[in-house]
């Protein structure tokens, strides 16, 4: 069921430092790699929880968030939590609750990661039953499609969480009116929503593309569309085996290739985010982020470059392994 893990052409090659191999040592151990995956999610939750609570504790009222070098509270304020008229922060208790929730989630995820590392079989196939359905081999496109499908469905549900918050649970902050409001009539016209993908805004081309959106109706309508697309795509990948043509265009013979594709997607998201952070004041209101955001945008941009370099590196690695 498993192959030989090669450290050739990695930072661990020709060394006596096995820790440099990182998760590569788990490449063919589906159970332990799942444990590392869950533990990583727990670390992300822990970072978000501790930093949110830290920012709440050092928050100074009557001073704009962006002048306090706060990173997470502006995002929560944009979602309408604890915000009053004119973008004033009137209640920080929701931020504290959200921070604690993330800490609890990090403990649950951390426990799950430890369970899969120390108690669960290293290879899921050996467990039998339902668990065995999530075992994978890198050259089994149908099984990888099953796993991808579940990921897409979860992402789609995440998109709908924003939709629910904006439409039914208190609304989100709209800088165009200077207050939190419900988005009761989101844009569902596909001609409007998908024109952003082509860089079109109000019938003319805009270099900012999606980042040119200037109203929350379009923003929430876009999330409704992407939520349905992700869920439909997830179901499709679960029940339909990848077509031979797709497998030829996007070959998957080892874990390096999947990692490379993931990093390419991450780079794309970082660059799109950079445009939003730098120039869009509807999604990133000046009340919370200030008007000078090029520094934040540059961070996103260079993180995108780093992810893209990772894509190149792991693509080269995958070709080396395949050959």
mmCIF file of C-alpha atoms in Angstrom:
data_model
loop_
_atom_site.group_PDB
_atom_site.id
_atom_site.type_symbol
_atom_site.label_atom_id
_atom_site.label_comp_id
_atom_site.label_asym_id
_atom_site.label_seq_id
_atom_site.Cartn_x
_atom_site.Cartn_y
_atom_site.Cartn_z
ATOM 1 C CA UNK A 1 0.000 0.000 0.000
ATOM 2 C CA UNK A 2 2.869 2.380 0.573
ATOM 3 C CA UNK A 3 5.915 3.431 -1.343
ATOM 4 C CA UNK A 4 9.348 4.582 -0.337
ATOM 5 C CA UNK A 5 9.619 8.153 0.896
ATOM 6 C CA UNK A 6 12.408 9.928 -0.899
ATOM 7 C CA UNK A 7 14.199 12.924 0.559
ATOM 8 C CA UNK A 8 16.230 13.439 -2.572
ATOM 9 C CA UNK A 9 16.195 17.046 -3.770
ATOM 10 C CA UNK A 10 14.698 18.284 -0.504
ATOM 11 C CA UNK A 11 16.298 20.314 2.246
ATOM 12 C CA UNK A 12 16.751 17.035 4.130
ATOM 13 C CA UNK A 13 18.843 15.420 1.410
ATOM 14 C CA UNK A 14 22.278 14.230 2.514
ATOM 15 C CA UNK A 15 21.743 15.363 6.115
ATOM 16 C CA UNK A 16 21.243 13.701 9.463
ATOM 17 C CA UNK A 17 18.312 15.951 10.341
ATOM 18 C CA UNK A 18 15.127 13.973 9.698
ATOM 19 C CA UNK A 19 12.962 16.799 11.090
ATOM 20 C CA UNK A 20 13.740 18.703 7.884
ATOM 21 C CA UNK A 21 11.685 16.161 6.008
ATOM 22 C CA UNK A 22 8.573 17.599 7.671
ATOM 23 C CA UNK A 23 5.275 16.060 6.599
ATOM 24 C CA UNK A 24 6.993 14.339 3.661
ATOM 25 C CA UNK A 25 7.592 11.417 6.011
ATOM 26 C CA UNK A 26 3.809 11.009 6.187
ATOM 27 C CA UNK A 27 3.240 10.976 2.432
ATOM 28 C CA UNK A 28 2.056 7.383 2.325
ATOM 29 C CA UNK A 29 0.536 7.289 5.827
ATOM 30 C CA UNK A 30 -2.999 8.502 5.245
ATOM 31 C CA UNK A 31 -4.008 8.357 8.926
ATOM 32 C CA UNK A 32 -1.020 10.255 10.272
ATOM 33 C CA UNK A 33 -1.103 12.797 7.452
ATOM 34 C CA UNK A 34 -4.746 13.441 8.352
ATOM 35 C CA UNK A 35 -3.627 13.942 11.955
ATOM 36 C CA UNK A 36 -1.041 16.506 10.871
ATOM 37 C CA UNK A 37 -3.682 18.205 8.718
ATOM 38 C CA UNK A 38 -6.125 18.490 11.633
ATOM 39 C CA UNK A 39 -3.391 19.623 14.043
ATOM 40 C CA UNK A 40 -2.384 22.337 11.574
ATOM 41 C CA UNK A 41 -5.987 23.573 11.516
ATOM 42 C CA UNK A 42 -5.874 23.601 15.322
ATOM 43 C CA UNK A 43 -2.756 25.785 15.257
ATOM 44 C CA UNK A 44 -4.487 28.238 12.933
ATOM 45 C CA UNK A 45 -7.508 28.363 15.261
ATOM 46 C CA UNK A 46 -5.204 28.858 18.252
ATOM 47 C CA UNK A 47 -3.434 31.739 16.521
ATOM 48 C CA UNK A 48 -6.747 33.391 15.661
ATOM 49 C CA UNK A 49 -8.164 32.927 19.171
ATOM 50 C CA UNK A 50 -5.161 34.133 21.143
ATOM 51 C CA UNK A 51 -4.542 37.118 18.899
ATOM 52 C CA UNK A 52 -8.201 38.157 18.924
ATOM 53 C CA UNK A 53 -8.290 38.128 22.734
ATOM 54 C CA UNK A 54 -4.930 39.922 22.854
ATOM 55 C CA UNK A 55 -6.239 42.671 20.577
ATOM 56 C CA UNK A 56 -9.404 43.028 22.673
ATOM 57 C CA UNK A 57 -7.309 43.474 25.814
ATOM 58 C CA UNK A 58 -5.131 46.199 24.312
ATOM 59 C CA UNK A 59 -7.921 47.951 22.382
ATOM 60 C CA UNK A 60 -8.172 51.674 23.147
ATOM 61 C CA UNK A 61 -11.652 53.218 22.679
ATOM 62 C CA UNK A 62 -12.024 56.346 20.563
ATOM 63 C CA UNK A 63 -8.843 55.523 18.618
ATOM 64 C CA UNK A 64 -9.340 54.091 15.090
ATOM 65 C CA UNK A 65 -8.489 50.430 14.767
ATOM 66 C CA UNK A 66 -5.938 51.005 12.031
ATOM 67 C CA UNK A 67 -4.013 53.455 14.248
ATOM 68 C CA UNK A 68 -3.650 50.766 16.915
ATOM 69 C CA UNK A 69 -1.950 48.293 14.558
ATOM 70 C CA UNK A 70 -4.752 45.792 15.110
ATOM 71 C CA UNK A 71 -5.009 42.987 12.577
ATOM 72 C CA UNK A 72 -8.048 40.853 13.431
ATOM 73 C CA UNK A 73 -10.541 43.255 14.997
ATOM 74 C CA UNK A 74 -10.970 45.208 11.736
ATOM 75 C CA UNK A 75 -12.145 42.006 10.048
ATOM 76 C CA UNK A 76 -14.663 41.320 12.813
ATOM 77 C CA UNK A 77 -15.868 44.925 12.717
ATOM 78 C CA UNK A 78 -16.367 44.652 8.951
ATOM 79 C CA UNK A 79 -18.688 41.716 9.669
ATOM 80 C CA UNK A 80 -20.807 44.018 11.812
ATOM 81 C CA UNK A 81 -19.868 42.690 15.231
ATOM 82 C CA UNK A 82 -19.905 45.358 17.950
ATOM 83 C CA UNK A 83 -20.163 48.254 15.482
ATOM 84 C CA UNK A 84 -22.470 51.261 15.685
ATOM 85 C CA UNK A 85 -23.233 54.245 13.500
ATOM 86 C CA UNK A 86 -20.256 55.704 11.638
ATOM 87 C CA UNK A 87 -18.156 52.621 12.229
ATOM 88 C CA UNK A 88 -17.715 53.275 15.947
ATOM 89 C CA UNK A 89 -16.828 50.259 18.076
ATOM 90 C CA UNK A 90 -19.538 50.165 20.734
ATOM 91 C CA UNK A 91 -19.058 46.671 22.186
ATOM 92 C CA UNK A 92 -15.936 44.494 22.271
ATOM 93 C CA UNK A 93 -17.616 41.561 24.043
ATOM 94 C CA UNK A 94 -18.499 39.800 20.732
ATOM 95 C CA UNK A 95 -14.807 39.888 19.819
ATOM 96 C CA UNK A 96 -13.892 38.225 23.117
ATOM 97 C CA UNK A 97 -16.534 35.519 22.583
ATOM 98 C CA UNK A 98 -15.253 34.858 19.054
ATOM 99 C CA UNK A 99 -11.695 34.590 20.371
ATOM 100 C CA UNK A 100 -12.733 32.087 23.046
ATOM 101 C CA UNK A 101 -14.709 30.097 20.475
ATOM 102 C CA UNK A 102 -11.572 29.794 18.347
ATOM 103 C CA UNK A 103 -9.563 28.636 21.362
ATOM 104 C CA UNK A 104 -12.133 25.929 22.127
ATOM 105 C CA UNK A 105 -12.107 24.871 18.465
ATOM 106 C CA UNK A 106 -8.304 24.728 18.533
ATOM 107 C CA UNK A 107 -8.422 22.370 21.528
ATOM 108 C CA UNK A 108 -10.887 20.077 19.755
ATOM 109 C CA UNK A 109 -8.838 20.069 16.562
ATOM 110 C CA UNK A 110 -5.609 19.575 18.487
ATOM 111 C CA UNK A 111 -7.109 16.575 20.265
ATOM 112 C CA UNK A 112 -8.228 15.183 16.911
ATOM 113 C CA UNK A 113 -4.756 15.613 15.493
ATOM 114 C CA UNK A 114 -3.167 13.839 18.472
ATOM 115 C CA UNK A 115 -5.710 11.039 18.222
ATOM 116 C CA UNK A 116 -4.867 10.367 14.580
ATOM 117 C CA UNK A 117 -1.148 10.491 15.319
ATOM 118 C CA UNK A 118 -1.060 8.277 18.422
ATOM 119 C CA UNK A 119 -4.229 6.156 18.494
ATOM 120 C CA UNK A 120 -5.562 5.887 14.961
ATOM 121 C CA UNK A 121 -3.929 3.433 12.516
ATOM 122 C CA UNK A 122 -1.191 5.119 10.457
ATOM 123 C CA UNK A 123 -2.989 3.947 7.319
ATOM 124 C CA UNK A 124 -6.753 4.521 7.289
ATOM 125 C CA UNK A 125 -7.341 1.514 5.072
ATOM 126 C CA UNK A 126 -6.296 -0.763 7.931
ATOM 127 C CA UNK A 127 -9.172 0.451 10.128
ATOM 128 C CA UNK A 128 -11.870 -0.950 7.898
ATOM 129 C CA UNK A 129 -15.451 0.290 7.943
ATOM 130 C CA UNK A 130 -16.337 3.915 7.206
ATOM 131 C CA UNK A 131 -12.848 5.180 8.024
ATOM 132 C CA UNK A 132 -11.338 3.089 5.245
ATOM 133 C CA UNK A 133 -13.405 5.060 2.710
ATOM 134 C CA UNK A 134 -11.116 8.037 3.311
ATOM 135 C CA UNK A 135 -7.889 6.195 2.649
ATOM 136 C CA UNK A 136 -6.204 7.294 -0.547
ATOM 137 C CA UNK A 137 -3.487 6.399 -2.974
ATOM 138 C CA UNK A 138 -1.969 9.233 -4.951
ATOM 139 C CA UNK A 139 -2.720 7.554 -8.274
ATOM 140 C CA UNK A 140 -6.360 6.775 -7.358
ATOM 141 C CA UNK A 141 -8.128 9.716 -8.997
ATOM 142 C CA UNK A 142 -11.600 8.619 -7.919
ATOM 143 C CA UNK A 143 -10.649 8.485 -4.239
ATOM 144 C CA UNK A 144 -8.861 11.836 -4.446
ATOM 145 C CA UNK A 145 -12.005 13.216 -6.080
ATOM 146 C CA UNK A 146 -14.015 11.977 -3.100
ATOM 147 C CA UNK A 147 -11.735 13.834 -0.677
ATOM 148 C CA UNK A 148 -11.680 16.961 -2.857
ATOM 149 C CA UNK A 149 -15.471 16.883 -3.049
ATOM 150 C CA UNK A 150 -15.846 16.977 0.736
ATOM 151 C CA UNK A 151 -13.422 19.908 0.934
ATOM 152 C CA UNK A 152 -15.388 21.844 -1.683
ATOM 153 C CA UNK A 153 -18.675 21.280 0.112
ATOM 154 C CA UNK A 154 -17.204 22.594 3.370
ATOM 155 C CA UNK A 155 -15.871 25.674 1.546
ATOM 156 C CA UNK A 156 -19.319 26.232 0.029
ATOM 157 C CA UNK A 157 -20.934 26.061 3.459
ATOM 158 C CA UNK A 158 -18.346 28.588 4.651
ATOM 159 C CA UNK A 159 -19.402 30.975 1.898
ATOM 160 C CA UNK A 160 -23.013 30.613 3.015
ATOM 161 C CA UNK A 161 -22.041 31.474 6.592
ATOM 162 C CA UNK A 162 -21.172 34.977 5.366
ATOM 163 C CA UNK A 163 -24.430 35.096 3.404
ATOM 164 C CA UNK A 164 -26.433 34.126 6.503
ATOM 165 C CA UNK A 165 -24.625 36.729 8.638
ATOM 166 C CA UNK A 166 -25.220 39.449 6.062
ATOM 167 C CA UNK A 167 -28.858 38.637 5.289
ATOM 168 C CA UNK A 168 -30.295 37.306 8.544
ATOM 169 C CA UNK A 169 -27.981 37.652 11.555
ATOM 170 C CA UNK A 170 -27.556 41.357 12.200
ATOM 171 C CA UNK A 171 -26.100 42.289 8.822
ATOM 172 C CA UNK A 172 -22.625 43.588 8.010
ATOM 173 C CA UNK A 173 -21.050 47.026 7.955
ATOM 174 C CA UNK A 174 -21.755 49.071 4.842
ATOM 175 C CA UNK A 175 -19.355 52.013 4.419
ATOM 176 C CA UNK A 176 -21.698 53.511 1.821
ATOM 177 C CA UNK A 177 -24.266 54.227 4.557
ATOM 178 C CA UNK A 178 -21.898 54.279 7.527
ATOM 179 C CA UNK A 179 -23.774 51.658 9.507
ATOM 180 C CA UNK A 180 -24.481 47.958 9.898
ATOM 181 C CA UNK A 181 -27.397 46.783 7.771
ATOM 182 C CA UNK A 182 -29.023 43.618 6.475
ATOM 183 C CA UNK A 183 -28.318 42.813 2.828
ATOM 184 C CA UNK A 184 -31.906 41.865 1.991
ATOM 185 C CA UNK A 185 -31.681 42.009 -1.803
ATOM 186 C CA UNK A 186 -28.373 40.459 -2.953
ATOM 187 C CA UNK A 187 -27.510 40.565 -6.629
ATOM 188 C CA UNK A 188 -28.196 37.223 -8.295
ATOM 189 C CA UNK A 189 -28.016 38.316 -11.940
ATOM 190 C CA UNK A 190 -25.258 36.121 -13.441
ATOM 191 C CA UNK A 191 -24.458 38.767 -16.059
ATOM 192 C CA UNK A 192 -23.477 41.162 -13.289
ATOM 193 C CA UNK A 193 -21.764 38.674 -10.993
ATOM 194 C CA UNK A 194 -19.682 36.848 -13.594
ATOM 195 C CA UNK A 195 -18.741 40.011 -15.456
ATOM 196 C CA UNK A 196 -16.428 40.767 -12.534
ATOM 197 C CA UNK A 197 -14.411 37.690 -13.467
ATOM 198 C CA UNK A 198 -13.783 39.278 -16.872
ATOM 199 C CA UNK A 199 -12.833 42.576 -15.254
ATOM 200 C CA UNK A 200 -16.028 44.243 -16.399
ATOM 201 C CA UNK A 201 -17.767 46.808 -14.191
ATOM 202 C CA UNK A 202 -20.847 48.732 -15.382
ATOM 203 C CA UNK A 203 -20.145 47.764 -18.995
ATOM 204 C CA UNK A 204 -16.501 48.834 -19.085
ATOM 205 C CA UNK A 205 -13.266 47.059 -18.329
ATOM 206 C CA UNK A 206 -11.646 47.738 -14.943
ATOM 207 C CA UNK A 207 -8.099 46.665 -14.133
ATOM 208 C CA UNK A 208 -9.116 45.753 -10.572
ATOM 209 C CA UNK A 209 -11.441 43.012 -11.789
ATOM 210 C CA UNK A 210 -13.404 41.584 -8.851
ATOM 211 C CA UNK A 211 -11.865 44.201 -6.571
ATOM 212 C CA UNK A 212 -13.806 46.895 -8.429
ATOM 213 C CA UNK A 213 -17.060 45.895 -6.680
ATOM 214 C CA UNK A 214 -18.550 48.901 -4.901
ATOM 215 C CA UNK A 215 -21.708 47.589 -3.227
ATOM 216 C CA UNK A 216 -22.491 44.821 -0.759
ATOM 217 C CA UNK A 217 -25.405 43.484 -2.800
ATOM 218 C CA UNK A 218 -22.935 42.320 -5.441
ATOM 219 C CA UNK A 219 -20.525 41.017 -2.778
ATOM 220 C CA UNK A 220 -23.136 38.860 -1.068
ATOM 221 C CA UNK A 221 -24.695 37.801 -4.366
ATOM 222 C CA UNK A 222 -21.265 36.623 -5.477
ATOM 223 C CA UNK A 223 -20.915 34.546 -2.311
ATOM 224 C CA UNK A 224 -24.301 32.950 -2.965
ATOM 225 C CA UNK A 225 -23.169 31.966 -6.443
ATOM 226 C CA UNK A 226 -19.786 30.684 -5.321
ATOM 227 C CA UNK A 227 -21.398 28.786 -2.442
ATOM 228 C CA UNK A 228 -23.715 26.905 -4.808
ATOM 229 C CA UNK A 229 -20.895 26.310 -7.307
ATOM 230 C CA UNK A 230 -18.624 24.883 -4.608
ATOM 231 C CA UNK A 231 -21.311 22.589 -3.207
ATOM 232 C CA UNK A 232 -22.336 21.416 -6.665
ATOM 233 C CA UNK A 233 -18.678 20.900 -7.563
ATOM 234 C CA UNK A 234 -18.139 18.963 -4.356
ATOM 235 C CA UNK A 235 -21.043 16.618 -5.076
ATOM 236 C CA UNK A 236 -19.810 16.231 -8.659
ATOM 237 C CA UNK A 237 -16.318 15.198 -7.551
ATOM 238 C CA UNK A 238 -17.744 12.741 -5.032
ATOM 239 C CA UNK A 239 -19.929 10.884 -7.518
ATOM 240 C CA UNK A 240 -18.096 11.356 -10.837
ATOM 241 C CA UNK A 241 -14.629 10.028 -11.562
ATOM 242 C CA UNK A 242 -12.322 12.590 -13.231
ATOM 243 C CA UNK A 243 -12.463 12.459 -17.023
ATOM 244 C CA UNK A 244 -9.338 11.178 -18.830
ATOM 245 C CA UNK A 245 -8.847 14.577 -20.495
ATOM 246 C CA UNK A 246 -8.830 16.321 -17.109
ATOM 247 C CA UNK A 247 -6.349 13.790 -15.773
ATOM 248 C CA UNK A 248 -4.135 14.487 -18.770
ATOM 249 C CA UNK A 249 -4.258 18.262 -18.275
ATOM 250 C CA UNK A 250 -3.874 18.045 -14.486
ATOM 251 C CA UNK A 251 -1.976 14.812 -13.850
ATOM 252 C CA UNK A 252 -1.743 13.541 -10.296
ATOM 253 C CA UNK A 253 0.807 10.823 -9.657
ATOM 254 C CA UNK A 254 2.075 11.859 -6.225
ATOM 255 C CA UNK A 255 1.435 14.195 -3.301
ATOM 256 C CA UNK A 256 3.850 16.805 -4.594
ATOM 257 C CA UNK A 257 1.541 17.589 -7.510
ATOM 258 C CA UNK A 258 -1.497 18.095 -5.279
ATOM 259 C CA UNK A 259 0.552 20.346 -3.029
ATOM 260 C CA UNK A 260 1.746 22.283 -6.081
ATOM 261 C CA UNK A 261 -1.825 22.846 -7.321
ATOM 262 C CA UNK A 262 -2.890 23.950 -3.821
ATOM 263 C CA UNK A 263 -0.062 26.471 -3.634
ATOM 264 C CA UNK A 264 -0.965 27.835 -7.072
ATOM 265 C CA UNK A 265 -4.531 28.391 -5.900
ATOM 266 C CA UNK A 266 -3.242 30.031 -2.734
ATOM 267 C CA UNK A 267 -1.050 32.376 -4.774
ATOM 268 C CA UNK A 268 -4.027 33.380 -6.918
ATOM 269 C CA UNK A 269 -6.137 34.109 -3.831
ATOM 270 C CA UNK A 270 -3.309 36.171 -2.315
ATOM 271 C CA UNK A 271 -3.017 38.340 -5.416
ATOM 272 C CA UNK A 272 -6.775 38.872 -5.631
ATOM 273 C CA UNK A 273 -6.765 39.727 -1.932
ATOM 274 C CA UNK A 274 -3.937 42.222 -2.476
ATOM 275 C CA UNK A 275 -6.099 44.140 -4.956
ATOM 276 C CA UNK A 276 -9.010 44.179 -2.508
ATOM 277 C CA UNK A 277 -6.883 45.255 0.464
ATOM 278 C CA UNK A 278 -5.094 47.965 -1.467
ATOM 279 C CA UNK A 279 -7.958 49.570 -3.375
ATOM 280 C CA UNK A 280 -11.416 48.338 -2.337
ATOM 281 C CA UNK A 281 -13.071 50.437 0.378
ATOM 282 C CA UNK A 282 -16.381 48.541 0.305
ATOM 283 C CA UNK A 283 -15.000 45.228 1.537
ATOM 284 C CA UNK A 284 -12.148 46.886 3.464
ATOM 285 C CA UNK A 285 -13.701 50.115 4.845
ATOM 286 C CA UNK A 286 -11.419 53.030 5.608
ATOM 287 C CA UNK A 287 -13.095 53.318 9.017
ATOM 288 C CA UNK A 288 -11.349 50.098 10.072
ATOM 289 C CA UNK A 289 -8.344 49.823 7.760
ATOM 290 C CA UNK A 290 -7.479 53.449 7.090
ATOM 291 C CA UNK A 291 -6.758 54.949 3.686
ATOM 292 C CA UNK A 292 -3.082 53.956 3.501
ATOM 293 C CA UNK A 293 -3.204 50.185 2.943
ATOM 294 C CA UNK A 294 -0.482 49.583 0.383
ATOM 295 C CA UNK A 295 1.742 48.108 3.082
ATOM 296 C CA UNK A 296 -0.896 45.475 3.887
ATOM 297 C CA UNK A 297 -1.492 44.899 0.189
ATOM 298 C CA UNK A 298 2.217 44.381 -0.411
ATOM 299 C CA UNK A 299 2.303 41.711 2.300
ATOM 300 C CA UNK A 300 -0.484 39.855 0.516
ATOM 301 C CA UNK A 301 1.269 40.292 -2.827
ATOM 302 C CA UNK A 302 4.610 38.934 -1.619
ATOM 303 C CA UNK A 303 2.921 36.045 0.179
ATOM 304 C CA UNK A 304 1.395 35.253 -3.208
ATOM 305 C CA UNK A 305 4.851 35.263 -4.769
ATOM 306 C CA UNK A 306 6.093 32.939 -2.025
ATOM 307 C CA UNK A 307 3.187 30.540 -2.660
ATOM 308 C CA UNK A 308 3.852 30.686 -6.410
ATOM 309 C CA UNK A 309 7.524 29.850 -5.855
ATOM 310 C CA UNK A 310 6.318 26.923 -3.746
ATOM 311 C CA UNK A 311 4.166 25.842 -6.681
ATOM 312 C CA UNK A 312 7.211 25.888 -8.968
ATOM 313 C CA UNK A 313 9.343 24.037 -6.416
ATOM 314 C CA UNK A 314 6.844 21.261 -5.780
ATOM 315 C CA UNK A 315 6.004 20.933 -9.464
ATOM 316 C CA UNK A 316 9.694 20.342 -10.129
ATOM 317 C CA UNK A 317 9.782 17.896 -7.217
ATOM 318 C CA UNK A 318 6.788 15.983 -8.590
ATOM 319 C CA UNK A 319 8.384 15.681 -12.021
ATOM 320 C CA UNK A 320 11.603 14.442 -10.393
ATOM 321 C CA UNK A 321 9.718 11.798 -8.425
ATOM 322 C CA UNK A 322 7.708 10.701 -11.473
ATOM 323 C CA UNK A 323 10.828 10.337 -13.548
#
